[in-house]
């Protein structure tokens, strides 16, 4: 069966420090991969999605970047964190050929606090 | 105005009550997705539907495409149903999320 791993679960970082969040998927090949952010009291916002190795689409211009160095690995990074980067970050995957009937499968999330 | 609106924002119920959470959307969709976010933050997919009704255990989801409205019902609610329920409108690999409904079921 497929599983998705996301780490760390919580992270407290000072302003200006770098960030690296990692997500890996097991049990499937060539998945679509997604990074979402959920700000306090707000809905999920798509940050990046990837349909293959090295293929990254950015939905929202910001201080963050994403990379997909391997088929089932998705990394969210920042060179210098801002206070506004605080939030709950979720990685998700879906089957390679997206359709209306392909549900998203979410990781457990990373709660990031920038101080 | 958000493209996906949920109501209510917060809902408190007694164990055993029938729960209804509503979702209205203004965008064209090919499917609507109901998600459950547990207190720890993890999200589970409940339903994905494009017409009619789907049922899984005590959970029922309905959608009216003409009215651009979907509802999630929970029968015989239980404290373990306490979570945030999120609806998401899906179209062409683009998904727009509601802000969520926080449900608390008291014993």
PDB file of C-alpha atoms in Angstrom:
ATOM      1  CA  UNK A   1       0.000   0.000   0.000  1.00  0.00           C
ATOM      2  CA  UNK A   2       1.038   3.574  -0.507  1.00  0.00           C
ATOM      3  CA  UNK A   3       2.346   5.708   2.337  1.00  0.00           C
ATOM      4  CA  UNK A   4       3.547   9.269   2.601  1.00  0.00           C
ATOM      5  CA  UNK A   5       6.118  10.474   5.105  1.00  0.00           C
ATOM      6  CA  UNK A   6       6.681  14.082   6.016  1.00  0.00           C
ATOM      7  CA  UNK A   7       9.165  15.479   8.501  1.00  0.00           C
ATOM      8  CA  UNK A   8       9.796  17.093  10.834  1.00  0.00           C
ATOM      9  CA  UNK A   9       6.423  17.253  12.574  1.00  0.00           C
ATOM     10  CA  UNK A  10       7.215  20.556  14.276  1.00  0.00           C
ATOM     11  CA  UNK A  11       9.896  23.135  13.709  1.00  0.00           C
ATOM     12  CA  UNK A  12      10.806  26.442  15.344  1.00  0.00           C
ATOM     13  CA  UNK A  13      13.217  28.564  13.356  1.00  0.00           C
ATOM     14  CA  UNK A  14      14.480  32.143  13.728  1.00  0.00           C
ATOM     15  CA  UNK A  15      13.823  34.760  11.095  1.00  0.00           C
ATOM     16  CA  UNK A  16      16.487  34.674   8.395  1.00  0.00           C
ATOM     17  CA  UNK A  17      17.391  31.034   8.896  1.00  0.00           C
ATOM     18  CA  UNK A  18      17.101  28.445   6.090  1.00  0.00           C
ATOM     19  CA  UNK A  19      14.367  25.837   5.821  1.00  0.00           C
ATOM     20  CA  UNK A  20      14.185  22.333   4.460  1.00  0.00           C
ATOM     21  CA  UNK A  21      11.085  20.169   4.756  1.00  0.00           C
ATOM     22  CA  UNK A  22      11.112  16.731   3.230  1.00  0.00           C
ATOM     23  CA  UNK A  23       8.370  14.484   1.932  1.00  0.00           C
ATOM     24  CA  UNK A  24       8.680  10.971   0.552  1.00  0.00           C
ATOM     25  CA  UNK A  25       6.103   8.619  -0.897  1.00  0.00           C
ATOM     26  CA  UNK A  26       6.275   4.836  -0.912  1.00  0.00           C
ATOM     27  CA  UNK A  27       4.352   2.246  -2.840  1.00  0.00           C
ATOM     28  CA  UNK A  28       3.650   4.177  -6.020  1.00  0.00           C
ATOM     29  CA  UNK A  29       5.584   5.375  -9.042  1.00  0.00           C
ATOM     30  CA  UNK A  30       5.662   8.767 -10.712  1.00  0.00           C
ATOM     31  CA  UNK A  31       3.118  10.354  -8.389  1.00  0.00           C
ATOM     32  CA  UNK A  32       2.010  13.954  -8.640  1.00  0.00           C
ATOM     33  CA  UNK A  33       3.383  15.708  -5.564  1.00  0.00           C
ATOM     34  CA  UNK A  34       2.068  18.834  -3.850  1.00  0.00           C
ATOM     35  CA  UNK A  35       3.056  21.259  -1.105  1.00  0.00           C
ATOM     36  CA  UNK A  36       0.235  23.094   0.654  1.00  0.00           C
ATOM     37  CA  UNK A  37       0.270  25.680   3.428  1.00  0.00           C
ATOM     38  CA  UNK A  38      -2.498  26.207   5.929  1.00  0.00           C
ATOM     39  CA  UNK A  39      -2.285  29.523   7.756  1.00  0.00           C
ATOM     40  CA  UNK A  40      -4.027  29.785  11.121  1.00  0.00           C
ATOM     41  CA  UNK A  41      -7.793  29.851  10.639  1.00  0.00           C
ATOM     42  CA  UNK A  42      -7.520  29.763   6.862  1.00  0.00           C
ATOM     43  CA  UNK A  43      -7.977  27.220   4.117  1.00  0.00           C
ATOM     44  CA  UNK A  44      -5.317  25.227   2.362  1.00  0.00           C
ATOM     45  CA  UNK A  45      -3.251  27.088  -0.202  1.00  0.00           C
ATOM     46  CA  UNK A  46      -1.360  25.266  -2.944  1.00  0.00           C
ATOM     47  CA  UNK A  47       2.281  26.350  -3.025  1.00  0.00           C
ATOM     48  CA  UNK A  48       3.926  23.980  -5.496  1.00  0.00           C
ATOM     49  CA  UNK A  49       3.109  20.893  -7.475  1.00  0.00           C
ATOM     50  CA  UNK A  50       5.251  18.505  -9.475  1.00  0.00           C
ATOM     51  CA  UNK A  51       4.362  15.979 -12.152  1.00  0.00           C
ATOM     52  CA  UNK A  52       7.880  14.530 -12.449  1.00  0.00           C
ATOM     53  CA  UNK A  53      11.537  14.735 -11.434  1.00  0.00           C
ATOM     54  CA  UNK A  54      12.791  18.279 -11.773  1.00  0.00           C
ATOM     55  CA  UNK A  55       9.370  19.572 -12.859  1.00  0.00           C
ATOM     56  CA  UNK A  56       8.049  22.146 -10.413  1.00  0.00           C
ATOM     57  CA  UNK A  57       5.128  24.510 -10.868  1.00  0.00           C
ATOM     58  CA  UNK A  58       4.742  27.418  -8.485  1.00  0.00           C
ATOM     59  CA  UNK A  59       1.267  28.671  -7.677  1.00  0.00           C
ATOM     60  CA  UNK A  60       2.107  31.551  -5.382  1.00  0.00           C
ATOM     61  CA  UNK A  61       5.169  33.832  -5.680  1.00  0.00           C
ATOM     62  CA  UNK A  62       6.913  33.855  -2.322  1.00  0.00           C
ATOM     63  CA  UNK A  63       9.961  33.237  -0.253  1.00  0.00           C
ATOM     64  CA  UNK A  64       9.860  29.483  -0.753  1.00  0.00           C
ATOM     65  CA  UNK A  65      11.091  27.038  -3.382  1.00  0.00           C
ATOM     66  CA  UNK A  66      10.564  23.353  -4.058  1.00  0.00           C
ATOM     67  CA  UNK A  67      12.637  20.616  -5.605  1.00  0.00           C
ATOM     68  CA  UNK A  68      12.064  17.029  -6.672  1.00  0.00           C
ATOM     69  CA  UNK A  69      15.440  15.345  -6.835  1.00  0.00           C
ATOM     70  CA  UNK A  70      13.968  11.845  -6.983  1.00  0.00           C
ATOM     71  CA  UNK A  71      10.696  10.391  -8.229  1.00  0.00           C
ATOM     72  CA  UNK A  72       9.153  10.048  -4.783  1.00  0.00           C
ATOM     73  CA  UNK A  73      10.922  12.833  -2.917  1.00  0.00           C
ATOM     74  CA  UNK A  74       9.655  16.399  -2.652  1.00  0.00           C
ATOM     75  CA  UNK A  75      11.516  19.100  -0.723  1.00  0.00           C
ATOM     76  CA  UNK A  76      10.300  22.526   0.365  1.00  0.00           C
ATOM     77  CA  UNK A  77      13.049  25.058   1.042  1.00  0.00           C
ATOM     78  CA  UNK A  78      13.774  28.624   1.910  1.00  0.00           C
ATOM     79  CA  UNK A  79      17.081  30.473   2.057  1.00  0.00           C
ATOM     80  CA  UNK A  80      15.845  33.028   4.597  1.00  0.00           C
ATOM     81  CA  UNK A  81      12.638  32.544   6.546  1.00  0.00           C
ATOM     82  CA  UNK A  82      10.205  35.386   7.198  1.00  0.00           C
ATOM     83  CA  UNK A  83       7.757  35.682  10.068  1.00  0.00           C
ATOM     84  CA  UNK A  84       4.949  35.312   7.533  1.00  0.00           C
ATOM     85  CA  UNK A  85       6.236  31.845   6.612  1.00  0.00           C
ATOM     86  CA  UNK A  86       4.826  30.471   9.866  1.00  0.00           C
ATOM     87  CA  UNK A  87       2.057  27.958   9.285  1.00  0.00           C
ATOM     88  CA  UNK A  88       1.156  24.352   8.809  1.00  0.00           C
ATOM     89  CA  UNK A  89       2.755  22.761   5.738  1.00  0.00           C
ATOM     90  CA  UNK A  90       1.277  19.671   4.158  1.00  0.00           C
ATOM     91  CA  UNK A  91       2.688  17.411   1.493  1.00  0.00           C
ATOM     92  CA  UNK A  92       0.297  15.384  -0.645  1.00  0.00           C
ATOM     93  CA  UNK A  93       0.376  12.989  -3.569  1.00  0.00           C
ATOM     94  CA  UNK A  94      -2.040  11.796  -6.218  1.00  0.00           C
ATOM     95  CA  UNK A  95      -1.893   9.230  -8.994  1.00  0.00           C
ATOM     96  CA  UNK A  96       0.189  10.162 -12.056  1.00  0.00           C
ATOM     97  CA  UNK A  97      -2.787  10.814 -14.319  1.00  0.00           C
ATOM     98  CA  UNK A  98      -4.927  13.269 -12.410  1.00  0.00           C
ATOM     99  CA  UNK A  99      -8.624  13.214 -12.863  1.00  0.00           C
ATOM    100  CA  UNK A 100     -11.653  14.305 -10.985  1.00  0.00           C
ATOM    101  CA  UNK A 101     -11.660  10.944  -9.292  1.00  0.00           C
ATOM    102  CA  UNK A 102      -8.076  10.953  -8.028  1.00  0.00           C
ATOM    103  CA  UNK A 103      -8.106  11.839  -4.371  1.00  0.00           C
ATOM    104  CA  UNK A 104      -5.231  13.593  -2.697  1.00  0.00           C
ATOM    105  CA  UNK A 105      -3.369  11.696   0.009  1.00  0.00           C
ATOM    106  CA  UNK A 106      -1.869  13.945   2.649  1.00  0.00           C
ATOM    107  CA  UNK A 107       1.098  13.622   4.965  1.00  0.00           C
ATOM    108  CA  UNK A 108       0.737  14.458   8.649  1.00  0.00           C
ATOM    109  CA  UNK A 109       2.093  17.955   8.164  1.00  0.00           C
ATOM    110  CA  UNK A 110       4.843  20.143   9.613  1.00  0.00           C
ATOM    111  CA  UNK A 111       3.976  22.935  11.993  1.00  0.00           C
ATOM    112  CA  UNK A 112       6.501  25.723  11.369  1.00  0.00           C
ATOM    113  CA  UNK A 113       6.912  28.639  13.744  1.00  0.00           C
ATOM    114  CA  UNK A 114       9.241  31.420  12.704  1.00  0.00           C
ATOM    115  CA  UNK A 115      10.338  33.529  15.668  1.00  0.00           C
TER     116      UNK A 115
ATOM    117  CA  UNK B   1     -15.741  36.449  -1.605  1.00  0.00           C
ATOM    118  CA  UNK B   2     -14.043  33.046  -1.364  1.00  0.00           C
ATOM    119  CA  UNK B   3     -14.613  30.649  -4.220  1.00  0.00           C
ATOM    120  CA  UNK B   4     -15.480  27.896  -1.750  1.00  0.00           C
ATOM    121  CA  UNK B   5     -17.567  28.798   1.275  1.00  0.00           C
ATOM    122  CA  UNK B   6     -18.321  26.487   4.167  1.00  0.00           C
ATOM    123  CA  UNK B   7     -20.867  26.821   6.938  1.00  0.00           C
ATOM    124  CA  UNK B   8     -20.906  26.811   9.805  1.00  0.00           C
ATOM    125  CA  UNK B   9     -17.351  27.747  10.748  1.00  0.00           C
ATOM    126  CA  UNK B  10     -17.724  26.098  14.126  1.00  0.00           C
ATOM    127  CA  UNK B  11     -20.207  23.485  15.253  1.00  0.00           C
ATOM    128  CA  UNK B  12     -20.715  21.911  18.660  1.00  0.00           C
ATOM    129  CA  UNK B  13     -23.009  18.924  19.021  1.00  0.00           C
ATOM    130  CA  UNK B  14     -23.975  16.351  21.600  1.00  0.00           C
ATOM    131  CA  UNK B  15     -23.089  12.742  21.016  1.00  0.00           C
ATOM    132  CA  UNK B  16     -25.731  11.043  18.890  1.00  0.00           C
ATOM    133  CA  UNK B  17     -26.890  14.172  17.066  1.00  0.00           C
ATOM    134  CA  UNK B  18     -27.231  14.371  13.299  1.00  0.00           C
ATOM    135  CA  UNK B  19     -24.638  16.760  11.840  1.00  0.00           C
ATOM    136  CA  UNK B  20     -24.793  18.727   8.595  1.00  0.00           C
ATOM    137  CA  UNK B  21     -21.919  20.751   7.159  1.00  0.00           C
ATOM    138  CA  UNK B  22     -22.537  22.811   4.044  1.00  0.00           C
ATOM    139  CA  UNK B  23     -20.284  23.817   1.180  1.00  0.00           C
ATOM    140  CA  UNK B  24     -21.087  26.268  -1.603  1.00  0.00           C
ATOM    141  CA  UNK B  25     -18.778  27.027  -4.477  1.00  0.00           C
ATOM    142  CA  UNK B  26     -18.736  29.609  -7.233  1.00  0.00           C
ATOM    143  CA  UNK B  27     -16.219  27.976  -9.583  1.00  0.00           C
ATOM    144  CA  UNK B  28     -16.889  25.344 -12.206  1.00  0.00           C
ATOM    145  CA  UNK B  29     -15.924  21.934 -10.939  1.00  0.00           C
ATOM    146  CA  UNK B  30     -15.499  18.400 -12.136  1.00  0.00           C
ATOM    147  CA  UNK B  31     -15.657  16.984  -8.610  1.00  0.00           C
ATOM    148  CA  UNK B  32     -15.964  17.994  -4.988  1.00  0.00           C
ATOM    149  CA  UNK B  33     -13.732  16.610  -2.286  1.00  0.00           C
ATOM    150  CA  UNK B  34     -14.503  16.283   1.438  1.00  0.00           C
ATOM    151  CA  UNK B  35     -11.527  16.025   3.773  1.00  0.00           C
ATOM    152  CA  UNK B  36     -11.195  15.430   7.503  1.00  0.00           C
ATOM    153  CA  UNK B  37      -8.366  17.094   9.408  1.00  0.00           C
ATOM    154  CA  UNK B  38      -7.605  15.534  12.771  1.00  0.00           C
ATOM    155  CA  UNK B  39      -6.564  17.638  15.795  1.00  0.00           C
ATOM    156  CA  UNK B  40      -2.906  16.757  15.153  1.00  0.00           C
ATOM    157  CA  UNK B  41      -3.165  18.193  11.642  1.00  0.00           C
ATOM    158  CA  UNK B  42      -3.199  15.038   9.525  1.00  0.00           C
ATOM    159  CA  UNK B  43      -5.732  15.047   6.692  1.00  0.00           C
ATOM    160  CA  UNK B  44      -7.759  12.114   5.433  1.00  0.00           C
ATOM    161  CA  UNK B  45      -9.802  12.001   2.266  1.00  0.00           C
ATOM    162  CA  UNK B  46     -13.446  11.168   2.981  1.00  0.00           C
ATOM    163  CA  UNK B  47     -15.264  11.491  -0.314  1.00  0.00           C
ATOM    164  CA  UNK B  48     -14.788  12.646  -3.851  1.00  0.00           C
ATOM    165  CA  UNK B  49     -18.039  13.054  -5.759  1.00  0.00           C
ATOM    166  CA  UNK B  50     -19.332  14.705  -8.887  1.00  0.00           C
ATOM    167  CA  UNK B  51     -23.041  13.935  -8.638  1.00  0.00           C
ATOM    168  CA  UNK B  52     -25.672  12.491  -6.357  1.00  0.00           C
ATOM    169  CA  UNK B  53     -24.733  10.964  -3.069  1.00  0.00           C
ATOM    170  CA  UNK B  54     -22.072   8.789  -1.492  1.00  0.00           C
ATOM    171  CA  UNK B  55     -22.200   6.937   1.819  1.00  0.00           C
ATOM    172  CA  UNK B  56     -19.461   5.467   3.958  1.00  0.00           C
ATOM    173  CA  UNK B  57     -20.463   4.187   7.350  1.00  0.00           C
ATOM    174  CA  UNK B  58     -22.081   7.043   9.261  1.00  0.00           C
ATOM    175  CA  UNK B  59     -20.922   9.630   6.738  1.00  0.00           C
ATOM    176  CA  UNK B  60     -23.028  10.773   3.789  1.00  0.00           C
ATOM    177  CA  UNK B  61     -22.021  13.337   1.171  1.00  0.00           C
ATOM    178  CA  UNK B  62     -24.399  14.873  -1.338  1.00  0.00           C
ATOM    179  CA  UNK B  63     -23.879  17.302  -4.170  1.00  0.00           C
ATOM    180  CA  UNK B  64     -26.223  19.421  -6.291  1.00  0.00           C
ATOM    181  CA  UNK B  65     -24.300  20.538  -9.353  1.00  0.00           C
ATOM    182  CA  UNK B  66     -27.004  22.970 -10.532  1.00  0.00           C
ATOM    183  CA  UNK B  67     -27.072  24.746  -7.191  1.00  0.00           C
ATOM    184  CA  UNK B  68     -23.290  24.460  -6.691  1.00  0.00           C
ATOM    185  CA  UNK B  69     -23.792  23.076  -3.228  1.00  0.00           C
ATOM    186  CA  UNK B  70     -22.635  20.050  -1.303  1.00  0.00           C
ATOM    187  CA  UNK B  71     -23.393  18.758   2.163  1.00  0.00           C
ATOM    188  CA  UNK B  72     -21.623  16.379   4.495  1.00  0.00           C
ATOM    189  CA  UNK B  73     -23.833  14.581   7.003  1.00  0.00           C
ATOM    190  CA  UNK B  74     -22.799  12.576  10.033  1.00  0.00           C
ATOM    191  CA  UNK B  75     -25.386  10.324  11.602  1.00  0.00           C
ATOM    192  CA  UNK B  76     -25.200   9.261  15.258  1.00  0.00           C
ATOM    193  CA  UNK B  77     -22.250  11.580  15.890  1.00  0.00           C
ATOM    194  CA  UNK B  78     -19.522  10.487  18.276  1.00  0.00           C
ATOM    195  CA  UNK B  79     -16.739  12.413  20.063  1.00  0.00           C
ATOM    196  CA  UNK B  80     -14.187  10.757  17.764  1.00  0.00           C
ATOM    197  CA  UNK B  81     -15.852  12.643  14.877  1.00  0.00           C
ATOM    198  CA  UNK B  82     -14.450  15.858  16.349  1.00  0.00           C
ATOM    199  CA  UNK B  83     -12.229  17.320  13.649  1.00  0.00           C
ATOM    200  CA  UNK B  84     -12.080  20.029  11.012  1.00  0.00           C
ATOM    201  CA  UNK B  85     -13.991  19.136   7.865  1.00  0.00           C
ATOM    202  CA  UNK B  86     -12.822  20.735   4.647  1.00  0.00           C
ATOM    203  CA  UNK B  87     -14.469  20.811   1.256  1.00  0.00           C
ATOM    204  CA  UNK B  88     -12.476  21.364  -1.898  1.00  0.00           C
ATOM    205  CA  UNK B  89     -13.646  22.101  -5.441  1.00  0.00           C
ATOM    206  CA  UNK B  90     -11.637  20.295  -8.087  1.00  0.00           C
ATOM    207  CA  UNK B  91     -11.309  21.278 -11.751  1.00  0.00           C
ATOM    208  CA  UNK B  92      -8.522  20.590 -14.247  1.00  0.00           C
ATOM    209  CA  UNK B  93      -5.956  19.584 -11.653  1.00  0.00           C
ATOM    210  CA  UNK B  94      -6.723  22.757  -9.699  1.00  0.00           C
ATOM    211  CA  UNK B  95      -8.252  22.462  -6.270  1.00  0.00           C
ATOM    212  CA  UNK B  96      -9.760  25.313  -4.251  1.00  0.00           C
ATOM    213  CA  UNK B  97     -10.308  24.738  -0.555  1.00  0.00           C
ATOM    214  CA  UNK B  98     -12.863  26.020   1.907  1.00  0.00           C
ATOM    215  CA  UNK B  99     -11.651  27.353   5.244  1.00  0.00           C
ATOM    216  CA  UNK B 100     -13.037  24.349   7.083  1.00  0.00           C
ATOM    217  CA  UNK B 101     -15.702  23.628   9.686  1.00  0.00           C
ATOM    218  CA  UNK B 102     -14.516  22.797  13.180  1.00  0.00           C
ATOM    219  CA  UNK B 103     -16.800  20.136  14.666  1.00  0.00           C
ATOM    220  CA  UNK B 104     -16.755  19.306  18.362  1.00  0.00           C
ATOM    221  CA  UNK B 105     -18.916  16.426  19.542  1.00  0.00           C
ATOM    222  CA  UNK B 106     -19.418  16.298  23.304  1.00  0.00           C
ATOM    223  CA  UNK B 107     -20.106  13.050  25.159  1.00  0.00           C
TER     224      UNK B 107
END
